[in-house]
Coordinates of C-alpha atoms and ligand atoms in Angstrom, one line a residue:
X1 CA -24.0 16.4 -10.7
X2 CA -22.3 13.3 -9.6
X3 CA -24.5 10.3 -9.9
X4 CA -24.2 7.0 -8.1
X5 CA -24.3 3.9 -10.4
X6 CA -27.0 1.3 -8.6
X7 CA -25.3 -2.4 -8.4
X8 CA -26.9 -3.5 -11.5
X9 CA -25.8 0.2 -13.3
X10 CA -21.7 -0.6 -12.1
X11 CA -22.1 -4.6 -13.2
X12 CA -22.8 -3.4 -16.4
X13 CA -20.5 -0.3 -16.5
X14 CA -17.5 -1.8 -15.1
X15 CA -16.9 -5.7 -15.7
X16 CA -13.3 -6.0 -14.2
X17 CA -13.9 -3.7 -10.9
X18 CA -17.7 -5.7 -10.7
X19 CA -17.4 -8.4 -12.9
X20 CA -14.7 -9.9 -10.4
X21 CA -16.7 -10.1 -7.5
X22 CA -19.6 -12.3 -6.5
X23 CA -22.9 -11.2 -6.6
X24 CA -23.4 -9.5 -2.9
X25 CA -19.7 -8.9 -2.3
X26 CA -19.1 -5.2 -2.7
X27 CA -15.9 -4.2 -4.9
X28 CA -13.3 -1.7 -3.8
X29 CA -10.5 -2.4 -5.6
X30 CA -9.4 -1.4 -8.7
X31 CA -9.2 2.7 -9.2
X32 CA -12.7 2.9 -11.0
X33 CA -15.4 5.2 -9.6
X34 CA -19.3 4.0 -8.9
X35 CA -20.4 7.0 -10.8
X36 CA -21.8 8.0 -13.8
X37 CA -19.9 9.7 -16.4
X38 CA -19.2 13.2 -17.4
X39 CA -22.3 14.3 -19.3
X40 CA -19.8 16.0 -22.2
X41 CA -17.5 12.7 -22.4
X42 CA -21.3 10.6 -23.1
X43 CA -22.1 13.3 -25.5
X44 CA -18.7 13.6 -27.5
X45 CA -18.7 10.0 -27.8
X46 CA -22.2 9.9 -28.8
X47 CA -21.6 11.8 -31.9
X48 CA -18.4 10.3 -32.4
X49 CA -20.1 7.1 -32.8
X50 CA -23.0 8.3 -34.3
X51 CA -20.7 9.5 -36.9
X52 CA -19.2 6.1 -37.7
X53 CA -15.8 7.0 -35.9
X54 CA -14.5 3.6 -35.2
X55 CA -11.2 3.4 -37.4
X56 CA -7.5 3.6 -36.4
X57 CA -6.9 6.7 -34.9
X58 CA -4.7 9.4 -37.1
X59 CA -0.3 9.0 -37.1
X60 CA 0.8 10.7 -33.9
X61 CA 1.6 14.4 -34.6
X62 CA -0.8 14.7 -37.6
X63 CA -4.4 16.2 -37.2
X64 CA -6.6 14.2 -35.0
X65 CA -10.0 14.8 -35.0
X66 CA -10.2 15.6 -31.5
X67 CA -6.9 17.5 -30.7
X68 CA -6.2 16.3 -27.2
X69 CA -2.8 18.6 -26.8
X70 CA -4.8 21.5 -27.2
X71 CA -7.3 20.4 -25.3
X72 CA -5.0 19.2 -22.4
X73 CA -2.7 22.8 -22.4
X74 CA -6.0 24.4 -22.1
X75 CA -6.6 22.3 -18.7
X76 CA -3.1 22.3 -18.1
X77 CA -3.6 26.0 -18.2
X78 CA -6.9 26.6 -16.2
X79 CA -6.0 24.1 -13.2
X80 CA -2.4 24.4 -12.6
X81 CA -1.6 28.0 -14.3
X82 CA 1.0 25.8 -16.2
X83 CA 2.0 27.5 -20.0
X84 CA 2.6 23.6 -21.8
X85 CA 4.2 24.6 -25.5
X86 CA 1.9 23.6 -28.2
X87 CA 2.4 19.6 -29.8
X88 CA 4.4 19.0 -27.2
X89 CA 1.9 15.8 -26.1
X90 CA 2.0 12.3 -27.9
X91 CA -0.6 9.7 -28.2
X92 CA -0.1 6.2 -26.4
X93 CA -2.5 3.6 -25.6
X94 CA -2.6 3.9 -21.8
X95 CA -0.5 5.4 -19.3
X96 CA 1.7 1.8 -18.4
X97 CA 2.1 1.8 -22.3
X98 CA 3.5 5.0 -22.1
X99 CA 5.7 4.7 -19.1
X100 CA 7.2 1.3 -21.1
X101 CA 7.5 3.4 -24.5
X102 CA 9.5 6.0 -22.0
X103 CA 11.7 3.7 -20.6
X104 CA 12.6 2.2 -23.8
X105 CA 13.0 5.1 -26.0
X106 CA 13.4 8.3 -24.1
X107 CA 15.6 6.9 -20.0
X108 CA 18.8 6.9 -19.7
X109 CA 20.3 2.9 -19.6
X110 CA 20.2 1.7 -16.2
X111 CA 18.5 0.7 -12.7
X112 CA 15.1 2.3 -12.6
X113 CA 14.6 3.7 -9.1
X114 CA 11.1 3.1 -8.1
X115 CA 9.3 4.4 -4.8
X116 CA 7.4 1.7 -2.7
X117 CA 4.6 1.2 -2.1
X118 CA 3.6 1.9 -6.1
X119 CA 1.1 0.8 -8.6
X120 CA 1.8 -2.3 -9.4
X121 CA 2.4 -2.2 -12.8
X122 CA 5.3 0.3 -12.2
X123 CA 7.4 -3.0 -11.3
X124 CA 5.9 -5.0 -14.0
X125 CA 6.9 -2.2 -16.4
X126 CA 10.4 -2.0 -15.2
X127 CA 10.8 -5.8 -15.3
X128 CA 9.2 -5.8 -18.7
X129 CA 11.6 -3.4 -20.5
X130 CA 14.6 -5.3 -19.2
X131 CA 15.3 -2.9 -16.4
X132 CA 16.5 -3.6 -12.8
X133 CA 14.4 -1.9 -10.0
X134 CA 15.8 0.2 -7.2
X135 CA 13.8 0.8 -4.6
X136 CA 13.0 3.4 -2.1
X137 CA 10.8 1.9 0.8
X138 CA 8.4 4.4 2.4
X139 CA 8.2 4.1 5.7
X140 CA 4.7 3.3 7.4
X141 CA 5.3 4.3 10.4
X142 CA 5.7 8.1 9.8
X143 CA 3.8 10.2 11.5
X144 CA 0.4 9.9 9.9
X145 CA -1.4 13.5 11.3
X146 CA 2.4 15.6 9.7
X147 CA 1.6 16.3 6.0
X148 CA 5.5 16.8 5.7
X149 CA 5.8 13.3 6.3
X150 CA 5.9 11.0 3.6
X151 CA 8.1 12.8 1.2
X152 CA 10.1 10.7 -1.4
X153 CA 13.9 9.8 0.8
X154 CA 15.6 11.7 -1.3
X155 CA 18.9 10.1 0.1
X156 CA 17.6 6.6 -0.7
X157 CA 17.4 8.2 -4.3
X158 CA 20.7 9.5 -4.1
X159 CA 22.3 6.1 -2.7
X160 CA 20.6 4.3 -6.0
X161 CA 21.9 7.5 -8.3
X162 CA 25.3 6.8 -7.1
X163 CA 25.3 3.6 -7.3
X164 CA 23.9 3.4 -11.0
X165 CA 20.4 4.4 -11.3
X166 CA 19.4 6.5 -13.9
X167 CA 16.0 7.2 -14.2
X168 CA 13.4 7.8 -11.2
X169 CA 9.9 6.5 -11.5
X170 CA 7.8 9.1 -9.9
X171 CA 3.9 9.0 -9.5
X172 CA 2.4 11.6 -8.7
X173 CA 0.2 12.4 -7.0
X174 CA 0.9 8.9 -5.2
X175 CA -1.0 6.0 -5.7
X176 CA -1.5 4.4 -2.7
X177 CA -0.3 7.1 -0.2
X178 CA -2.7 9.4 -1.6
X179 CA -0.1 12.5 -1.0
X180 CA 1.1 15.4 -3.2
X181 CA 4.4 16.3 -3.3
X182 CA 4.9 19.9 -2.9
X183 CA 7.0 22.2 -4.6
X184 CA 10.1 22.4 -2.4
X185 CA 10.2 18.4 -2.8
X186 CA 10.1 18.4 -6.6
X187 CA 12.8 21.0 -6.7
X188 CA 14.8 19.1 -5.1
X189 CA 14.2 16.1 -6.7
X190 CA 15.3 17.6 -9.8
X191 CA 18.6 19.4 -8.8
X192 CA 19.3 15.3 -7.5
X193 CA 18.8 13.7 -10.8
X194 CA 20.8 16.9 -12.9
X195 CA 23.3 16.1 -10.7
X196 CA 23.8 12.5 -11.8
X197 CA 22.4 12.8 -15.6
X198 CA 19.6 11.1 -14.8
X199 CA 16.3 11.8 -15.3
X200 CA 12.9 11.7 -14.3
X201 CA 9.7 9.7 -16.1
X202 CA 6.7 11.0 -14.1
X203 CA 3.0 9.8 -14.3
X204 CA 0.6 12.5 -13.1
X205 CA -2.4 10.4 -14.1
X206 CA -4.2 11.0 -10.5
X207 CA -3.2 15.0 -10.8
X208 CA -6.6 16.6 -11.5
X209 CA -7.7 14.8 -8.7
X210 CA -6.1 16.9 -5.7
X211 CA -9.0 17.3 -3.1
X212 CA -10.5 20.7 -2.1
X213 CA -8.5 22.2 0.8
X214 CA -5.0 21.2 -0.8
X215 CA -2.5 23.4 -2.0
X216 CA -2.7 23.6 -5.7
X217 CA -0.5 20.3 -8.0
X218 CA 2.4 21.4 -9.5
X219 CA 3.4 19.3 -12.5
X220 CA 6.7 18.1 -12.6
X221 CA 7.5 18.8 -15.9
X222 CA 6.7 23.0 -14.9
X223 CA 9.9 22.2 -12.4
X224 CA 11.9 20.1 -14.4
X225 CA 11.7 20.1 -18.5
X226 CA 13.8 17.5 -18.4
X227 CA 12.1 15.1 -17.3
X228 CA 9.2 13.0 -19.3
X229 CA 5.7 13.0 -18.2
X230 CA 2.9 10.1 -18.8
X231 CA -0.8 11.1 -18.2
X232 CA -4.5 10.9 -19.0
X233 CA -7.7 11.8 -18.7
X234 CA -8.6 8.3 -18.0
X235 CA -8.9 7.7 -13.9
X236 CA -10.2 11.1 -13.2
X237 CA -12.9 10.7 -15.9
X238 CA -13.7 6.5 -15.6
X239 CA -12.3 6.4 -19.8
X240 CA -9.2 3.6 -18.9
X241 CA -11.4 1.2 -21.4
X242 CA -11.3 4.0 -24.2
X243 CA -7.1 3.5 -24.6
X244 CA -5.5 7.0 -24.6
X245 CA -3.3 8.2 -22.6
X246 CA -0.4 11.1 -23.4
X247 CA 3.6 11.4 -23.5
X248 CA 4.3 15.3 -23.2
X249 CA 8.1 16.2 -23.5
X250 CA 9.4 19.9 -24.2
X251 CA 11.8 18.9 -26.2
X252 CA 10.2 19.2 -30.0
X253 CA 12.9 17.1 -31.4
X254 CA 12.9 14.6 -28.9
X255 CA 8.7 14.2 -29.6
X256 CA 9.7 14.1 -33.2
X257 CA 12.1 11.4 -32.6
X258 CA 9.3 9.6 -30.1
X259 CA 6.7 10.3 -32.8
X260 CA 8.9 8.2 -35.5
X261 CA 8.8 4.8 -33.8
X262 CA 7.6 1.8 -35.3
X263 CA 3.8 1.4 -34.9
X264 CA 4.6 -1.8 -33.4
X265 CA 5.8 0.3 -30.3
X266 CA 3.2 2.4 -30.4
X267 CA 0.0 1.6 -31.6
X268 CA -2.7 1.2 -28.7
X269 CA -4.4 4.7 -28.6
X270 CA -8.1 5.0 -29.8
X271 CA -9.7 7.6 -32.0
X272 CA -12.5 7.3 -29.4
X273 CA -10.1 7.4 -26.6
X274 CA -8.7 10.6 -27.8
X275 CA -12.4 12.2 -28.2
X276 CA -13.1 11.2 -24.8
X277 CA -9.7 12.7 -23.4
X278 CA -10.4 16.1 -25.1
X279 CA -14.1 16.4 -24.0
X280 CA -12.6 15.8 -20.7
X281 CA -9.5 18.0 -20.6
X282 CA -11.9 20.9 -22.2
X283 CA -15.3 20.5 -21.3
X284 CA -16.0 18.5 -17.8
X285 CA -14.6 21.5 -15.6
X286 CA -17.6 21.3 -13.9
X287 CA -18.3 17.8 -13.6
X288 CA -14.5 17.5 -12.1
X289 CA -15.2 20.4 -9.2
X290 CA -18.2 18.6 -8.4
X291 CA -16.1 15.1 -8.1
X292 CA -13.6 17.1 -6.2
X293 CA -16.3 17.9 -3.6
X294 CA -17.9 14.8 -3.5
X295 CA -14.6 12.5 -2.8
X296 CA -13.7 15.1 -0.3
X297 CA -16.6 13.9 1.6
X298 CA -16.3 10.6 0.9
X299 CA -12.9 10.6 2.1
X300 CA -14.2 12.5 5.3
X301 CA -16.8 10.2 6.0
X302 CA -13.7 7.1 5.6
X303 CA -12.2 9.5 8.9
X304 CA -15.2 8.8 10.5
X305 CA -16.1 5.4 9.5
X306 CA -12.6 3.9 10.7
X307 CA -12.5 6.0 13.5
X308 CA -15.5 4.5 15.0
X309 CA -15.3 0.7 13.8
X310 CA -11.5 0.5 13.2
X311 CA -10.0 2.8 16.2
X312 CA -6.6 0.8 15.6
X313 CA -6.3 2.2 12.0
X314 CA -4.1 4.5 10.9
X315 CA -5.1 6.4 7.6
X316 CA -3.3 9.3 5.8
X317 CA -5.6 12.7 5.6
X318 CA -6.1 11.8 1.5
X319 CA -5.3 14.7 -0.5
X320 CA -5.7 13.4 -4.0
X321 CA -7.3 10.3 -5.4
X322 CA -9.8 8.3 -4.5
X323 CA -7.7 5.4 -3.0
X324 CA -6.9 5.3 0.3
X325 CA -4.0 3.3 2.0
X326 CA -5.2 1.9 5.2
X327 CA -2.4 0.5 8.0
X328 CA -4.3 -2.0 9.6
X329 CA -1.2 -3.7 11.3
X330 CA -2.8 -3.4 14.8
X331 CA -5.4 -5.8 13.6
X332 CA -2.3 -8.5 13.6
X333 CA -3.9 -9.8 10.1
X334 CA -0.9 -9.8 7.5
X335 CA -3.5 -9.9 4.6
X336 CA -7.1 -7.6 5.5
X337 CA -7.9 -7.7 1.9
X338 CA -7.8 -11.4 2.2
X339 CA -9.6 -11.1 5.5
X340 CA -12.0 -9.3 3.6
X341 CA -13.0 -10.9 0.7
X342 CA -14.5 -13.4 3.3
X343 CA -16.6 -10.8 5.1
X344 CA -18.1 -9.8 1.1
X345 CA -16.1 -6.6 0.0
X346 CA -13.1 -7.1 -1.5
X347 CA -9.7 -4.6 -1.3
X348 CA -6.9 -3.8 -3.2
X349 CA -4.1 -6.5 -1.1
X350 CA -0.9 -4.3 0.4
X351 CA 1.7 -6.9 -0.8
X352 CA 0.7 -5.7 -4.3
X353 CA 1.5 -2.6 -3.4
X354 CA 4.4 -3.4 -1.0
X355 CA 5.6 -6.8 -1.4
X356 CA 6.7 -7.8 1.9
X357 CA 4.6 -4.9 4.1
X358 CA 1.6 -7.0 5.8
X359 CA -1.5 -5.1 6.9
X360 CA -2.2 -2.7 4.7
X361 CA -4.8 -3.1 2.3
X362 CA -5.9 0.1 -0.5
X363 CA -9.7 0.8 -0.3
X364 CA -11.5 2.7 -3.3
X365 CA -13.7 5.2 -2.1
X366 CA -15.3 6.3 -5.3
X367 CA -18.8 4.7 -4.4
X368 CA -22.0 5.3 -2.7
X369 CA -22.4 6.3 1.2
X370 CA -24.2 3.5 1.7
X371 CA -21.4 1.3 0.3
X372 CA -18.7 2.9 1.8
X373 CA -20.6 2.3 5.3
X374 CA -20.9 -1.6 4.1
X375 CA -17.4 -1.6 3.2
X376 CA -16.3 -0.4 6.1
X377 CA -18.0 -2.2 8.4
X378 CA -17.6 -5.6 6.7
X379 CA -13.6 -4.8 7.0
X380 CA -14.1 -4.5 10.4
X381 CA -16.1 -7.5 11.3
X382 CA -13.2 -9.5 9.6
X383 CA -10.5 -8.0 11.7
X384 CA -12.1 -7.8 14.9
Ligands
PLP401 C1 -0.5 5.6 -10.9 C2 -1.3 4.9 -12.0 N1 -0.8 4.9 -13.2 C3 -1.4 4.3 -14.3 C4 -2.6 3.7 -14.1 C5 -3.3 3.0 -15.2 O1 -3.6 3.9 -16.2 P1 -3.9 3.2 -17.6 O2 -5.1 2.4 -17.5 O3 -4.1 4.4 -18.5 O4 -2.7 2.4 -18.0 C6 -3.2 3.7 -12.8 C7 -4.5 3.0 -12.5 O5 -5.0 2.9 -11.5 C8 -2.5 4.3 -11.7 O6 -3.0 4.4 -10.5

């Protein structure tokens, strides 16, 4: 059900993850998959095209043709056993579009605490809406093989609440650490921020993406409806091009007041976008498992790959995503992806992800076998 993309299939599908590479140098970069798309997304489109469906998408909170809150409680529903109240989601043109309308309209004043490593954008963002960052360093050398390990410092958070902070920047699950917070961590995440009248803005775009074998995602919002939540359809399903992504508050008033600002601060999200969200949310259940099962080998036959040409590594056990944050430190390269590029596959650089933290480099493993054998073994020849 999942079908690989050949090279000249993913030039032509993908012109930022391919486009940015030389002909012969194989990308794993950006958070795009090698695959084909969700037979009901191509078909909904299809007929949304075919039926001349290319003007501006309806005013947030009136009917859309495709009603992507319905179609995301229904998911919301199926996967996590989560009840979401009706309308409670809001169109926005991509999930960093949504994290900025957040932190403008909906956080509390005040330092933005923000986890590292993170997306890089989540720094941008925070920069962007005139927000100091406070971070929280992970620390890399945790015990790798403890699935315990890795949990957000919640007294790190609780040194930045006290000294000002007032919103925490949560993603998850996390992109590039590839973990999924459990319950007992969200929980106490929450009582932390109620206790300093702060609050929480999560993005749960990777969250359908847990891996077979892992306990089952527990939104953040099902813990704490305070908090604001930021998520799409658009990395699990290859749609980030299509332009929708989804603010869901419980607070009806407080989606009424987010539904009222000017277009200006609000305006990004596609009609297609939206159709291609909903025949995801409600019709690719299938297509997803099948994904599920197929990056669960992928990410077992990364094991096996480093293992035997990168002993030194030290890799996570990925439980969501398809990105996985390699420690490569014992290579004594500060910059693999760099290192890399030169040997004709090119990574997503640590520093992005870490400013500061050399040897670590984010590899996409959404790809072919093949590929993934060529990636890895190009990586090694330009560390060893
Ligand atoms: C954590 C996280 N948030 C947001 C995005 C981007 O989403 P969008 O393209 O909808 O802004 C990504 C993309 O990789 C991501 O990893």
């Amino acid at each position: 059900m999942i079908r690989d993309l050949t090279d000249s299939e993913a030039r032509a599908a993908l012109p930022l993850k391919w486009g940015a590479v030389p002909e012969g140098t194989i990308p794993a970069w950006v958070a795009e998959m090698d695959f084909a798309p969700a037979p009901a997304i191509t078909a909904a489109l299809t007929a949304a095209v075919g039926r001349g469906m290319l003007g501006y998408s309806a005013f947030p909170g009136t009917a859309q043709p495709a009603d992507l809150d319905a179609a995301f409680r229904g998911f919301a529903e199926r996967h996590w056993g989560w009840d979401v109240a009706p309308d409670s989601s809001t169109p926005v043109g991509d999930v960093v579009a949504g994290l900025r309308l957040a932190l403008d309209e909906l956080c509390p004043p005040g330092p933005v605490v923000v986890p590292l490593p993170c997306y890089p954008p989540f720094r941008d963002v925070v920069a962007l809406a005139g927000r100091e960052a406070a971070y929280v360093e992970h620390d890399p050398d945790l015990d790798h093989d403890d699935p315990d390990a890795g949990a957000l410092d919640l007294a790190a958070v609780e040194r930045h609440l006290e000294a000002g902070a007032r919103t925490v920047l949560l993603c998850h699950p996390h992109n590039p650490l590839g973990r999924v917070a459990r319950r007992a961590e969200l929980e106490a995440l929450r009582d932390l921020v109620a206790a300093h009248g702060a609050r929480v803005l999560v993005d749960e775009v990777h969250a359908p993406l847990v891996l077979p074998g892992q306990d089952r995602f527990v939104p953040y919002l099902s813990v704490d409806p305070g908090a604001v939540l930021v998520t799409s359809a658009s990395k699990t399903f290859g749609t980030p091009g299509l332009h929708a992504a989804q603010v869901v508050l419980t607070d009806p008033e407080e989606t009424a007041r987010l539904r009222a600002v000017p277009i200006a601060a609000n305006h990004g999200h596609s009609g297609l976008g939206m159709v291609a969200g909903a025949a995801a949310w409600r019709d690719s259940d299938l297509w997803l498992h099948a994904l599920r099962s197929r990056l669960r080998v992928n990410a077992e036959d990364l094991r096996d790959l480093v293992a035997q040409h990168l002993p030194k590594a030290r890799l996570r056990p990925l439980e969501a995503t398809y990105l996985a944050w390699l420690d490569l430190r014992a290579y004594g390269v500060a910059d693999p992806a760099g290192a890399a590029l030169e040997h004709g596959v090119r990574l997503a650089p640590g520093h992005d992800y870490h400013p500061g933290l050399d040897g670590h480099a984010r590899l996409n493993i959404a790809t072919s076998e093949k590929r993934l054998v060529q990636i890895v073994e190009r990586l090694a020849a330009a560390l060893t």
